[in-house]
mmCIF file of C-alpha atoms and ligand atoms in Angstrom:
data_model
loop_
_atom_site.group_PDB
_atom_site.id
_atom_site.type_symbol
_atom_site.label_atom_id
_atom_site.label_comp_id
_atom_site.label_asym_id
_atom_site.label_seq_id
_atom_site.Cartn_x
_atom_site.Cartn_y
_atom_site.Cartn_z
ATOM 1 C CA MET A 1 100.759 62.393 191.441
ATOM 2 C CA VAL A 2 101.943 65.974 191.044
ATOM 3 C CA VAL A 3 102.466 67.426 187.552
ATOM 4 C CA THR A 4 103.354 71.121 187.372
ATOM 5 C CA PRO A 5 105.993 72.989 185.319
ATOM 6 C CA TRP A 6 108.295 72.820 188.368
ATOM 7 C CA GLU A 7 107.507 69.434 189.891
ATOM 8 C CA VAL A 8 106.662 66.012 188.497
ATOM 9 C CA SER A 9 106.352 63.267 191.104
ATOM 10 C CA GLY A 10 104.360 60.172 192.039
ATOM 11 C CA LYS A 11 103.019 57.520 189.686
ATOM 12 C CA ILE A 12 101.746 59.336 186.646
ATOM 13 C CA ASP A 13 98.326 58.365 185.373
ATOM 14 C CA TYR A 14 98.151 59.893 181.896
ATOM 15 C CA GLU A 15 94.453 59.136 181.398
ATOM 16 C CA LYS A 16 93.689 61.012 184.588
ATOM 17 C CA LEU A 17 95.847 63.952 183.489
ATOM 18 C CA ILE A 18 93.768 64.274 180.315
ATOM 19 C CA GLU A 19 90.696 64.504 182.535
ATOM 20 C CA GLN A 20 92.226 66.834 185.129
ATOM 21 C CA PHE A 21 93.806 69.198 182.605
ATOM 22 C CA GLY A 22 90.809 69.103 180.257
ATOM 23 C CA THR A 23 92.856 68.073 177.193
ATOM 24 C CA LYS A 24 91.868 65.492 174.546
ATOM 25 C CA PRO A 25 93.380 62.075 173.820
ATOM 26 C CA LEU A 26 95.267 61.703 170.543
ATOM 27 C CA THR A 27 92.913 59.436 168.599
ATOM 28 C CA ASP A 28 93.708 56.980 165.816
ATOM 29 C CA GLU A 29 91.604 59.149 163.520
ATOM 30 C CA LEU A 30 93.892 62.126 164.178
ATOM 31 C CA LEU A 31 96.942 59.963 163.609
ATOM 32 C CA ARG A 32 95.562 58.905 160.209
ATOM 33 C CA ARG A 33 95.022 62.574 159.311
ATOM 34 C CA ILE A 34 98.632 63.385 160.218
ATOM 35 C CA GLU A 35 99.889 60.372 158.300
ATOM 36 C CA LYS A 36 98.108 61.638 155.185
ATOM 37 C CA HIS A 37 100.407 64.679 155.205
ATOM 38 C CA THR A 38 103.634 63.188 156.536
ATOM 39 C CA GLY A 39 103.732 59.911 154.611
ATOM 40 C CA GLN A 40 104.681 57.958 157.696
ATOM 41 C CA LEU A 41 104.046 58.351 161.393
ATOM 42 C CA HIS A 42 106.906 59.199 163.695
ATOM 43 C CA PRO A 43 107.365 56.407 166.297
ATOM 44 C CA GLN A 44 106.529 58.940 169.018
ATOM 45 C CA LEU A 45 103.076 59.263 167.434
ATOM 46 C CA ALA A 46 102.576 55.618 166.479
ATOM 47 C CA ARG A 47 103.472 54.585 170.057
ATOM 48 C CA LYS A 48 101.333 57.355 171.591
ATOM 49 C CA ILE A 49 104.312 58.838 173.425
ATOM 50 C CA PHE A 50 102.556 61.990 172.286
ATOM 51 C CA PHE A 51 99.182 61.096 173.744
ATOM 52 C CA SER A 52 97.138 64.235 174.287
ATOM 53 C CA HIS A 53 96.351 67.538 172.559
ATOM 54 C CA ARG A 54 94.348 70.714 172.441
ATOM 55 C CA ASP A 55 92.979 71.778 169.036
ATOM 56 C CA LEU A 56 95.292 69.609 166.940
ATOM 57 C CA ASP A 57 92.241 68.862 164.754
ATOM 58 C CA TRP A 58 91.833 72.609 164.161
ATOM 59 C CA ILE A 59 95.544 72.946 163.249
ATOM 60 C CA LEU A 60 95.054 70.200 160.635
ATOM 61 C CA ASP A 61 91.864 71.892 159.360
ATOM 62 C CA CYS A 62 93.869 75.105 158.841
ATOM 63 C CA TYR A 63 96.738 73.260 157.171
ATOM 64 C CA GLU A 64 94.374 71.420 154.839
ATOM 65 C CA LYS A 65 92.869 74.770 153.818
ATOM 66 C CA GLY A 66 96.347 76.087 153.005
ATOM 67 C CA GLU A 67 96.915 78.079 156.215
ATOM 68 C CA LYS A 68 100.353 77.126 157.544
ATOM 69 C CA PHE A 69 101.077 76.968 161.268
ATOM 70 C CA ILE A 70 104.180 77.791 163.262
ATOM 71 C CA LEU A 71 105.719 75.575 165.939
ATOM 72 C CA TYR A 72 106.737 76.809 169.359
ATOM 73 C CA THR A 73 108.703 74.976 172.053
ATOM 74 C CA GLY A 74 111.364 75.756 174.652
ATOM 75 C CA ARG A 75 113.822 75.067 177.419
ATOM 76 C CA GLY A 76 114.389 76.508 180.894
ATOM 77 C CA PRO A 77 118.198 76.647 181.169
ATOM 78 C CA SER A 78 118.714 75.491 184.751
ATOM 79 C CA GLY A 79 121.497 72.959 184.135
ATOM 80 C CA ASP A 80 122.686 70.341 181.663
ATOM 81 C CA ILE A 81 120.398 68.761 179.080
ATOM 82 C CA HIS A 82 119.344 65.142 179.645
ATOM 83 C CA ILE A 83 117.891 62.798 177.074
ATOM 84 C CA GLY A 84 114.351 63.279 178.473
ATOM 85 C CA HIS A 85 114.424 66.918 177.317
ATOM 86 C CA ILE A 86 115.259 65.948 173.776
ATOM 87 C CA VAL A 87 112.201 63.670 173.384
ATOM 88 C CA PRO A 88 109.866 66.573 172.423
ATOM 89 C CA TRP A 89 112.645 68.312 170.474
ATOM 90 C CA ILE A 90 113.265 65.317 168.207
ATOM 91 C CA PHE A 91 109.540 65.275 167.568
ATOM 92 C CA THR A 92 109.452 69.027 166.912
ATOM 93 C CA LYS A 93 112.202 68.613 164.315
ATOM 94 C CA TYR A 94 110.097 65.928 162.607
ATOM 95 C CA LEU A 95 107.092 68.296 162.548
ATOM 96 C CA GLN A 96 109.266 71.141 161.228
ATOM 97 C CA GLU A 97 110.375 68.966 158.307
ATOM 98 C CA ALA A 98 107.060 67.248 157.658
ATOM 99 C CA PHE A 99 104.985 70.458 157.644
ATOM 100 C CA ASP A 100 107.726 72.855 156.478
ATOM 101 C CA ALA A 101 107.001 74.910 159.583
ATOM 102 C CA LYS A 102 108.778 77.872 161.140
ATOM 103 C CA LEU A 103 109.798 77.264 164.759
ATOM 104 C CA TYR A 104 110.127 79.635 167.709
ATOM 105 C CA PHE A 105 112.374 78.140 170.397
ATOM 106 C CA GLN A 106 112.303 80.019 173.697
ATOM 107 C CA LEU A 107 115.027 79.831 176.351
ATOM 108 C CA THR A 108 113.490 81.028 179.595
ATOM 109 C CA ASP A 109 116.627 82.219 181.357
ATOM 110 C CA ASP A 110 114.465 84.757 183.246
ATOM 111 C CA GLU A 111 112.317 81.913 184.669
ATOM 112 C CA LYS A 112 115.307 79.948 185.928
ATOM 113 C CA PHE A 113 116.976 83.065 187.345
ATOM 114 C CA LEU A 114 113.782 83.913 189.249
ATOM 115 C CA ILE A 115 112.973 80.443 190.565
ATOM 116 C CA ASN A 116 116.412 79.124 191.431
ATOM 117 C CA PRO A 117 118.059 80.948 194.361
ATOM 118 C CA ASP A 118 121.511 79.687 193.334
ATOM 119 C CA LEU A 119 121.498 81.014 189.765
ATOM 120 C CA THR A 120 122.956 84.442 189.013
ATOM 121 C CA ALA A 121 122.081 86.377 185.859
ATOM 122 C CA GLU A 122 125.546 85.594 184.539
ATOM 123 C CA SER A 123 125.381 81.845 185.222
ATOM 124 C CA VAL A 124 121.914 81.495 183.710
ATOM 125 C CA LEU A 125 123.040 83.244 180.503
ATOM 126 C CA SER A 126 125.990 80.909 180.287
ATOM 127 C CA LEU A 127 123.547 77.951 180.588
ATOM 128 C CA THR A 128 121.422 79.515 177.844
ATOM 129 C CA TYR A 129 124.472 79.355 175.579
ATOM 130 C CA GLU A 130 125.398 75.783 176.567
ATOM 131 C CA ASN A 131 121.804 74.501 176.225
ATOM 132 C CA ALA A 132 121.404 76.262 172.880
ATOM 133 C CA LEU A 133 124.266 74.142 171.506
ATOM 134 C CA ASP A 134 122.345 70.980 172.433
ATOM 135 C CA ILE A 135 119.198 72.359 170.823
ATOM 136 C CA ILE A 136 120.976 73.235 167.574
ATOM 137 C CA ALA A 137 122.610 69.767 167.589
ATOM 138 C CA ILE A 138 119.111 68.236 167.266
ATOM 139 C CA GLY A 139 119.201 69.482 163.665
ATOM 140 C CA PHE A 140 116.591 72.228 163.398
ATOM 141 C CA ASP A 141 116.661 74.107 160.098
ATOM 142 C CA ALA A 142 118.509 77.404 160.726
ATOM 143 C CA LYS A 143 116.480 79.196 158.050
ATOM 144 C CA LYS A 144 113.212 78.254 159.725
ATOM 145 C CA THR A 145 114.165 78.439 163.417
ATOM 146 C CA ARG A 146 114.171 81.514 165.645
ATOM 147 C CA MET A 147 115.660 81.033 169.096
ATOM 148 C CA ILE A 148 114.886 83.504 171.855
ATOM 149 C CA SER A 149 116.713 84.298 175.070
ATOM 150 C CA ASP A 150 114.111 86.064 177.225
ATOM 151 C CA MET A 151 116.749 88.124 179.005
ATOM 152 C CA LYS A 152 118.563 89.170 175.836
ATOM 153 C CA TYR A 153 115.457 89.722 173.718
ATOM 154 C CA ALA A 154 113.595 91.470 176.541
ATOM 155 C CA LYS A 155 112.865 94.613 174.517
ATOM 156 C CA VAL A 156 110.381 92.780 172.312
ATOM 157 C CA MET A 157 109.327 90.037 174.746
ATOM 158 C CA TYR A 158 108.493 92.414 177.588
ATOM 159 C CA ASN A 159 106.113 94.460 175.487
ATOM 160 C CA VAL A 160 104.199 91.378 174.341
ATOM 161 C CA ALA A 161 104.201 89.950 177.878
ATOM 162 C CA ILE A 162 102.718 93.043 179.513
ATOM 163 C CA SER A 163 99.765 93.025 177.118
ATOM 164 C CA ILE A 164 99.155 89.395 178.141
ATOM 165 C CA ALA A 165 99.760 90.038 181.857
ATOM 166 C CA LYS A 166 97.138 92.781 181.857
ATOM 167 C CA HIS A 167 94.469 90.109 181.316
ATOM 168 C CA VAL A 168 95.641 87.601 183.943
ATOM 169 C CA THR A 169 94.603 88.162 187.544
ATOM 170 C CA LEU A 170 96.696 87.201 190.539
ATOM 171 C CA SER A 171 94.016 84.749 191.646
ATOM 172 C CA THR A 172 94.077 82.937 188.270
ATOM 173 C CA SER A 173 97.854 82.810 188.343
ATOM 174 C CA LYS A 174 97.794 81.428 191.905
ATOM 175 C CA ALA A 175 95.166 78.839 191.020
ATOM 176 C CA VAL A 176 96.938 77.657 187.846
ATOM 177 C CA PHE A 177 100.542 77.659 189.101
ATOM 178 C CA GLY A 178 100.155 77.352 192.879
ATOM 179 C CA PHE A 179 102.032 80.611 193.587
ATOM 180 C CA LYS A 180 102.081 81.596 197.257
ATOM 181 C CA ASP A 181 102.333 84.917 199.076
ATOM 182 C CA SER A 182 106.004 84.108 199.555
ATOM 183 C CA SER A 183 106.603 83.697 195.757
ATOM 184 C CA ASN A 184 108.662 86.533 194.291
ATOM 185 C CA ILE A 185 106.754 88.918 192.046
ATOM 186 C CA GLY A 186 109.018 88.144 189.093
ATOM 187 C CA ILE A 187 107.951 84.518 188.889
ATOM 188 C CA VAL A 188 104.302 85.532 189.260
ATOM 189 C CA PHE A 189 104.716 87.678 186.112
ATOM 190 C CA PHE A 190 106.797 85.083 184.272
ATOM 191 C CA PRO A 191 103.896 83.014 182.776
ATOM 192 C CA ALA A 192 103.181 86.016 180.535
ATOM 193 C CA MET A 193 106.724 85.682 179.136
ATOM 194 C CA GLN A 194 106.187 82.002 178.313
ATOM 195 C CA ALA A 195 102.847 82.834 176.692
ATOM 196 C CA ALA A 196 104.357 85.576 174.508
ATOM 197 C CA PRO A 197 105.965 83.430 171.744
ATOM 198 C CA CYS A 198 102.533 81.934 170.948
ATOM 199 C CA PHE A 199 101.699 85.291 169.361
ATOM 200 C CA LEU A 200 105.035 86.564 168.026
ATOM 201 C CA GLU A 201 104.535 85.390 164.447
ATOM 202 C CA SER A 202 101.044 86.943 164.341
ATOM 203 C CA ILE A 203 102.510 90.217 165.640
ATOM 204 C CA PHE A 204 105.434 90.223 163.201
ATOM 205 C CA GLU A 205 103.280 89.201 160.231
ATOM 206 C CA LYS A 206 100.394 91.512 161.218
ATOM 207 C CA ARG A 207 97.919 88.665 160.605
ATOM 208 C CA ASN A 208 96.734 85.733 162.660
ATOM 209 C CA VAL A 209 99.024 82.688 162.332
ATOM 210 C CA PRO A 210 98.091 79.339 163.973
ATOM 211 C CA CYS A 211 100.594 78.034 166.530
ATOM 212 C CA LEU A 212 101.213 74.425 167.638
ATOM 213 C CA ILE A 213 103.234 73.688 170.787
ATOM 214 C CA PRO A 214 104.895 70.269 171.189
ATOM 215 C CA ALA A 215 106.085 69.641 174.796
ATOM 216 C CA ALA A 216 105.668 67.221 177.679
ATOM 217 C CA ILE A 217 102.425 67.671 179.597
ATOM 218 C CA ASP A 218 104.103 69.464 182.539
ATOM 219 C CA GLN A 219 104.045 72.700 180.511
ATOM 220 C CA ASP A 220 100.271 72.621 179.991
ATOM 221 C CA PRO A 221 99.377 75.179 182.726
ATOM 222 C CA TYR A 222 101.008 77.931 180.647
ATOM 223 C CA TRP A 223 98.763 77.200 177.701
ATOM 224 C CA ARG A 224 95.609 77.511 179.789
ATOM 225 C CA ILE A 225 96.516 81.142 180.429
ATOM 226 C CA SER A 226 97.646 81.707 176.837
ATOM 227 C CA ARG A 227 94.403 80.254 175.511
ATOM 228 C CA ASP A 228 92.267 82.386 177.865
ATOM 229 C CA VAL A 229 94.012 85.585 176.853
ATOM 230 C CA ALA A 230 94.380 84.940 173.079
ATOM 231 C CA PRO A 231 90.862 85.987 171.994
ATOM 232 C CA LYS A 232 91.037 89.078 174.215
ATOM 233 C CA LEU A 233 94.052 90.215 172.192
ATOM 234 C CA GLY A 234 92.529 89.149 168.870
ATOM 235 C CA PHE A 235 94.803 86.113 168.366
ATOM 236 C CA TYR A 236 94.047 82.453 167.643
ATOM 237 C CA LYS A 237 94.252 80.186 170.673
ATOM 238 C CA PRO A 238 97.564 78.242 170.560
ATOM 239 C CA ALA A 239 97.176 74.473 170.033
ATOM 240 C CA GLN A 240 99.204 71.830 171.849
ATOM 241 C CA ILE A 241 100.425 68.277 171.496
ATOM 242 C CA HIS A 242 101.621 66.729 174.760
ATOM 243 C CA CYS A 243 104.074 63.895 175.414
ATOM 244 C CA ARG A 244 104.693 61.536 178.300
ATOM 245 C CA PHE A 245 107.851 61.702 180.424
ATOM 246 C CA LEU A 246 110.889 59.589 179.697
ATOM 247 C CA PRO A 247 111.465 57.873 183.059
ATOM 248 C CA GLY A 248 114.771 57.880 184.925
ATOM 249 C CA LEU A 249 116.962 54.783 185.120
ATOM 250 C CA GLY A 250 115.837 54.158 188.703
ATOM 251 C CA LYS A 251 112.589 52.627 189.913
ATOM 252 C CA GLY A 252 109.746 54.849 188.614
ATOM 253 C CA GLY A 253 109.680 58.642 188.316
ATOM 254 C CA LYS A 254 110.588 60.915 185.420
ATOM 255 C CA MET A 255 114.172 61.473 184.364
ATOM 256 C CA SER A 256 115.389 64.293 186.544
ATOM 257 C CA SER A 257 118.716 66.148 186.722
ATOM 258 C CA SER A 258 118.420 66.150 190.505
ATOM 259 C CA ILE A 259 119.112 62.385 190.539
ATOM 260 C CA PRO A 260 122.141 62.366 188.183
ATOM 261 C CA GLU A 261 122.924 58.656 188.619
ATOM 262 C CA THR A 262 119.586 57.778 186.980
ATOM 263 C CA CYS A 263 119.875 60.395 184.304
ATOM 264 C CA VAL A 264 121.789 60.308 180.989
ATOM 265 C CA PHE A 265 123.086 63.779 180.160
ATOM 266 C CA THR A 266 123.926 64.668 176.575
ATOM 267 C CA MET A 267 127.475 65.517 177.698
ATOM 268 C CA ASP A 268 128.050 62.209 179.508
ATOM 269 C CA SER A 269 130.839 60.136 178.009
ATOM 270 C CA PRO A 270 129.699 56.761 176.611
ATOM 271 C CA GLU A 271 131.541 55.111 179.534
ATOM 272 C CA VAL A 272 129.665 57.143 182.164
ATOM 273 C CA ALA A 273 126.333 56.497 180.421
ATOM 274 C CA GLU A 274 127.146 52.776 180.213
ATOM 275 C CA LYS A 275 127.802 52.643 183.941
ATOM 276 C CA LYS A 276 124.444 54.269 184.682
ATOM 277 C CA ILE A 277 122.671 51.901 182.293
ATOM 278 C CA LEU A 278 124.329 48.808 183.770
ATOM 279 C CA ASN A 279 123.052 49.908 187.192
ATOM 280 C CA ALA A 280 119.527 50.627 185.949
ATOM 281 C CA PHE A 281 116.334 49.245 187.420
ATOM 282 C CA THR A 282 114.777 46.560 185.192
ATOM 283 C CA GLY A 283 111.731 44.345 185.310
ATOM 284 C CA GLY A 284 113.918 41.242 185.517
ATOM 285 C CA LYS A 285 113.879 38.438 188.078
ATOM 286 C CA SER A 286 116.642 37.970 190.605
ATOM 287 C CA THR A 287 118.094 34.780 189.054
ATOM 288 C CA LYS A 288 118.433 33.461 185.499
ATOM 289 C CA GLU A 289 116.365 30.402 186.429
ATOM 290 C CA GLU A 290 113.510 32.564 187.706
ATOM 291 C CA GLN A 291 113.704 34.741 184.594
ATOM 292 C CA LYS A 292 113.582 31.665 182.307
ATOM 293 C CA LYS A 293 110.601 30.311 184.207
ATOM 294 C CA HIS A 294 108.507 33.467 184.715
ATOM 295 C CA GLY A 295 109.913 35.995 182.219
ATOM 296 C CA GLY A 296 110.573 39.690 182.870
ATOM 297 C CA GLN A 297 108.320 42.724 183.137
ATOM 298 C CA PRO A 298 109.009 45.203 180.313
ATOM 299 C CA ASP A 299 106.181 47.446 181.545
ATOM 300 C CA ILE A 300 108.202 48.481 184.608
ATOM 301 C CA CYS A 301 111.674 48.200 183.044
ATOM 302 C CA SER A 302 113.579 51.442 182.469
ATOM 303 C CA ILE A 303 115.762 49.820 179.790
ATOM 304 C CA TYR A 304 112.680 48.832 177.796
ATOM 305 C CA GLN A 305 111.292 52.362 178.204
ATOM 306 C CA TYR A 306 114.459 53.792 176.636
ATOM 307 C CA MET A 307 114.080 51.456 173.691
ATOM 308 C CA TYR A 308 110.408 52.427 173.462
ATOM 309 C CA PHE A 309 110.965 56.197 173.631
ATOM 310 C CA LEU A 310 114.164 56.637 171.642
ATOM 311 C CA PHE A 311 116.442 53.712 170.952
ATOM 312 C CA GLU A 312 114.409 51.076 169.061
ATOM 313 C CA PRO A 313 112.502 52.855 166.298
ATOM 314 C CA GLU A 314 111.616 49.633 164.461
ATOM 315 C CA GLU A 315 108.244 48.373 165.630
ATOM 316 C CA GLY A 316 108.887 44.711 164.769
ATOM 317 C CA LYS A 317 112.178 44.629 166.684
ATOM 318 C CA LEU A 318 110.627 46.318 169.711
ATOM 319 C CA LYS A 319 107.754 43.807 169.781
ATOM 320 C CA ASP A 320 110.233 40.949 169.427
ATOM 321 C CA ARG A 321 112.292 42.236 172.369
ATOM 322 C CA GLU A 322 109.150 42.581 174.477
ATOM 323 C CA ALA A 323 107.972 39.051 173.628
ATOM 324 C CA LYS A 324 111.387 37.534 174.377
ATOM 325 C CA CYS A 325 111.548 39.350 177.707
ATOM 326 C CA LEU A 326 108.064 38.186 178.692
ATOM 327 C CA SER A 327 108.865 34.587 177.816
ATOM 328 C CA GLY A 328 112.209 34.615 179.635
ATOM 329 C CA GLU A 329 114.248 34.096 176.467
ATOM 330 C CA ILE A 330 116.474 37.129 177.067
ATOM 331 C CA PHE A 331 118.092 38.488 180.200
ATOM 332 C CA CYS A 332 118.495 42.009 181.512
ATOM 333 C CA GLY A 333 122.269 42.100 181.046
ATOM 334 C CA GLU A 334 121.824 41.550 177.312
ATOM 335 C CA CYS A 335 119.306 44.390 176.926
ATOM 336 C CA LYS A 336 121.469 46.699 179.042
ATOM 337 C CA GLU A 337 124.506 46.061 176.845
ATOM 338 C CA ILE A 338 122.566 46.691 173.640
ATOM 339 C CA LEU A 339 121.101 49.896 175.034
ATOM 340 C CA ALA A 340 124.475 51.109 176.348
ATOM 341 C CA GLU A 341 125.981 50.636 172.900
ATOM 342 C CA ARG A 342 123.159 52.567 171.191
ATOM 343 C CA VAL A 343 123.223 55.367 173.761
ATOM 344 C CA GLY A 344 127.022 55.580 173.432
ATOM 345 C CA LYS A 345 126.771 55.944 169.645
ATOM 346 C CA PHE A 346 124.078 58.570 170.022
ATOM 347 C CA LEU A 347 126.155 60.561 172.534
ATOM 348 C CA ILE A 348 129.259 60.600 170.340
ATOM 349 C CA GLU A 349 127.252 61.812 167.358
ATOM 350 C CA HIS A 350 125.319 64.388 169.407
ATOM 351 C CA GLN A 351 128.509 65.758 170.962
ATOM 352 C CA ARG A 352 130.081 66.081 167.507
ATOM 353 C CA LYS A 353 127.092 68.063 166.231
ATOM 354 C CA ARG A 354 127.058 70.135 169.440
ATOM 355 C CA GLU A 355 130.684 71.139 168.852
ATOM 356 C CA LYS A 356 129.863 72.206 165.294
ATOM 357 C CA ALA A 357 126.904 74.243 166.600
ATOM 358 C CA LYS A 358 129.366 76.681 168.215
ATOM 359 C CA ASP A 359 130.050 78.221 164.788
ATOM 360 C CA ARG A 360 126.371 78.502 163.910
ATOM 361 C CA ILE A 361 124.753 79.853 167.057
ATOM 362 C CA ASP A 362 124.309 83.377 165.643
ATOM 363 C CA GLU A 363 122.258 82.026 162.758
ATOM 364 C CA TYR A 364 119.613 80.804 165.191
ATOM 365 C CA PHE A 365 119.069 83.537 167.792
ATOM 366 C CA ILE A 366 116.762 86.492 167.194
ATOM 367 C CA LYS A 367 118.513 89.756 167.837
ATOM 368 C CA ASP A 368 117.020 93.184 168.451
HETATM 369 P P1 TYM B 1 112.234 72.388 180.698
HETATM 370 O O1 TYM B 1 113.587 72.949 180.469
HETATM 371 O O2 TYM B 1 111.877 71.938 182.071
HETATM 372 O O3 TYM B 1 111.990 71.197 179.721
HETATM 373 C C1 TYM B 1 112.275 71.282 178.322
HETATM 374 C C2 TYM B 1 111.315 70.386 177.562
HETATM 375 O O4 TYM B 1 111.501 69.031 177.949
HETATM 376 C C3 TYM B 1 110.278 68.451 178.380
HETATM 377 N N1 TYM B 1 110.666 67.425 179.363
HETATM 378 C C4 TYM B 1 110.550 66.118 179.135
HETATM 379 N N2 TYM B 1 110.031 65.432 178.096
HETATM 380 C C5 TYM B 1 110.041 64.077 178.165
HETATM 381 N N3 TYM B 1 110.561 63.393 179.226
HETATM 382 C C6 TYM B 1 111.095 64.038 180.289
HETATM 383 N N4 TYM B 1 111.595 63.332 181.313
HETATM 384 C C7 TYM B 1 111.098 65.466 180.268
HETATM 385 N N5 TYM B 1 111.527 66.425 181.127
HETATM 386 C C8 TYM B 1 111.260 67.606 180.551
HETATM 387 C C9 TYM B 1 109.459 69.624 178.887
HETATM 388 O O5 TYM B 1 108.073 69.386 178.855
HETATM 389 C C10 TYM B 1 109.850 70.695 177.874
HETATM 390 O O6 TYM B 1 109.087 70.548 176.693
HETATM 391 N N6 TYM B 1 109.527 76.619 181.039
HETATM 392 C C11 TYM B 1 109.988 75.596 180.128
HETATM 393 C C12 TYM B 1 110.692 76.171 178.894
HETATM 394 C C13 TYM B 1 109.727 76.615 177.826
HETATM 395 C C14 TYM B 1 108.891 75.769 177.034
HETATM 396 C C15 TYM B 1 108.176 76.639 176.149
HETATM 397 C C16 TYM B 1 108.730 74.378 176.999
HETATM 398 C C17 TYM B 1 109.505 77.894 177.402
HETATM 399 N N7 TYM B 1 108.563 77.932 176.411
HETATM 400 C C18 TYM B 1 107.286 76.102 175.222
HETATM 401 C C19 TYM B 1 107.827 73.864 176.062
HETATM 402 C C20 TYM B 1 107.117 74.723 175.196
HETATM 403 C C21 TYM B 1 110.957 74.662 180.858
HETATM 404 O O7 TYM B 1 111.516 75.007 181.880
HETATM 405 O O8 TYM B 1 111.160 73.457 180.203
#
């Protein structure tokens, strides 16, 4: 398996990632502590879609002592948004509401300009705008959300990034991110830009403010650098909570824009999404008779995964679907149709909110 900010491939063993990355599993005890403050657990917590963390216990210690934390997450605008991207954003919105937290949302247009030979500065800024509409459509509170375009907000970001970069050697950067001699020097500097928002609130407020970063685990390498540098600059180490990857609609692998037929984009029409879903890989048997006799395999079924991650929030109904699949009582076509209908409804509603976001975009972005 390969899990880096720029590549996720192979069969992902999440237990092994915890070991390799040196993070901690999200324990039931931590979940109970969160539940005490939020009233109920978000399905992404209850189902351990968020499965790993760094210092989440410390964030809760601070909160319980009355010290509020900020949230920080982001997007690299390299193309259209797919429904895998929104998994951590839906969760971030829940945390924003549950803990009344301010959120920094970074759009790393500089990163995508530097790493993608086909993107011009102009095209990447246009993607920043388009992606921002999807982000706003998730429903973040405008009064408590500060969005950042690295390229447009460079005056502030650059100055924070250079103070971070000064403490990161080339050999560390190579070891953490796998940069090569052929990598351009911009991308070698870039991790300092992604580390910068961890400390923005502390800088603006002129006091240390705890920071919690919800994201999938591919972004973890950035936080290793941020956590190393933080004490050298007098800041708290940023804490993280990591999620698993929503798989694509094909056989195995994370949802990826590079295989569009297995990927539901937020701007797909319900008809296009339905077509992709009807063609999806499932854990079903090749005939109805076989399915009745031996049952299906929800553990490898992409349709079931979609229900699990996003489209069946009710635990009882999810369990029921799983049991009926295992016992051969339901067939793949049925599940596909139900999912297609739910995804279609979601897309229509998301696209409506995205359209409305066009009038509100200025409320969200930080300006000089
Ligand atoms: P990007 O644009 O690759 O991904 C945006 C967010 O989506 C998560 N993600 C997924 N989550 C679940 N299932 C998937 N299949 C899936 N694919 C992607 C990513 O982990 C990420 O949280 N460099 C970053 C942008 C960034 C950022 C941040 C992300 C800047 N600052 C702070 C998280 C936190 C990037 O290119 O993300």
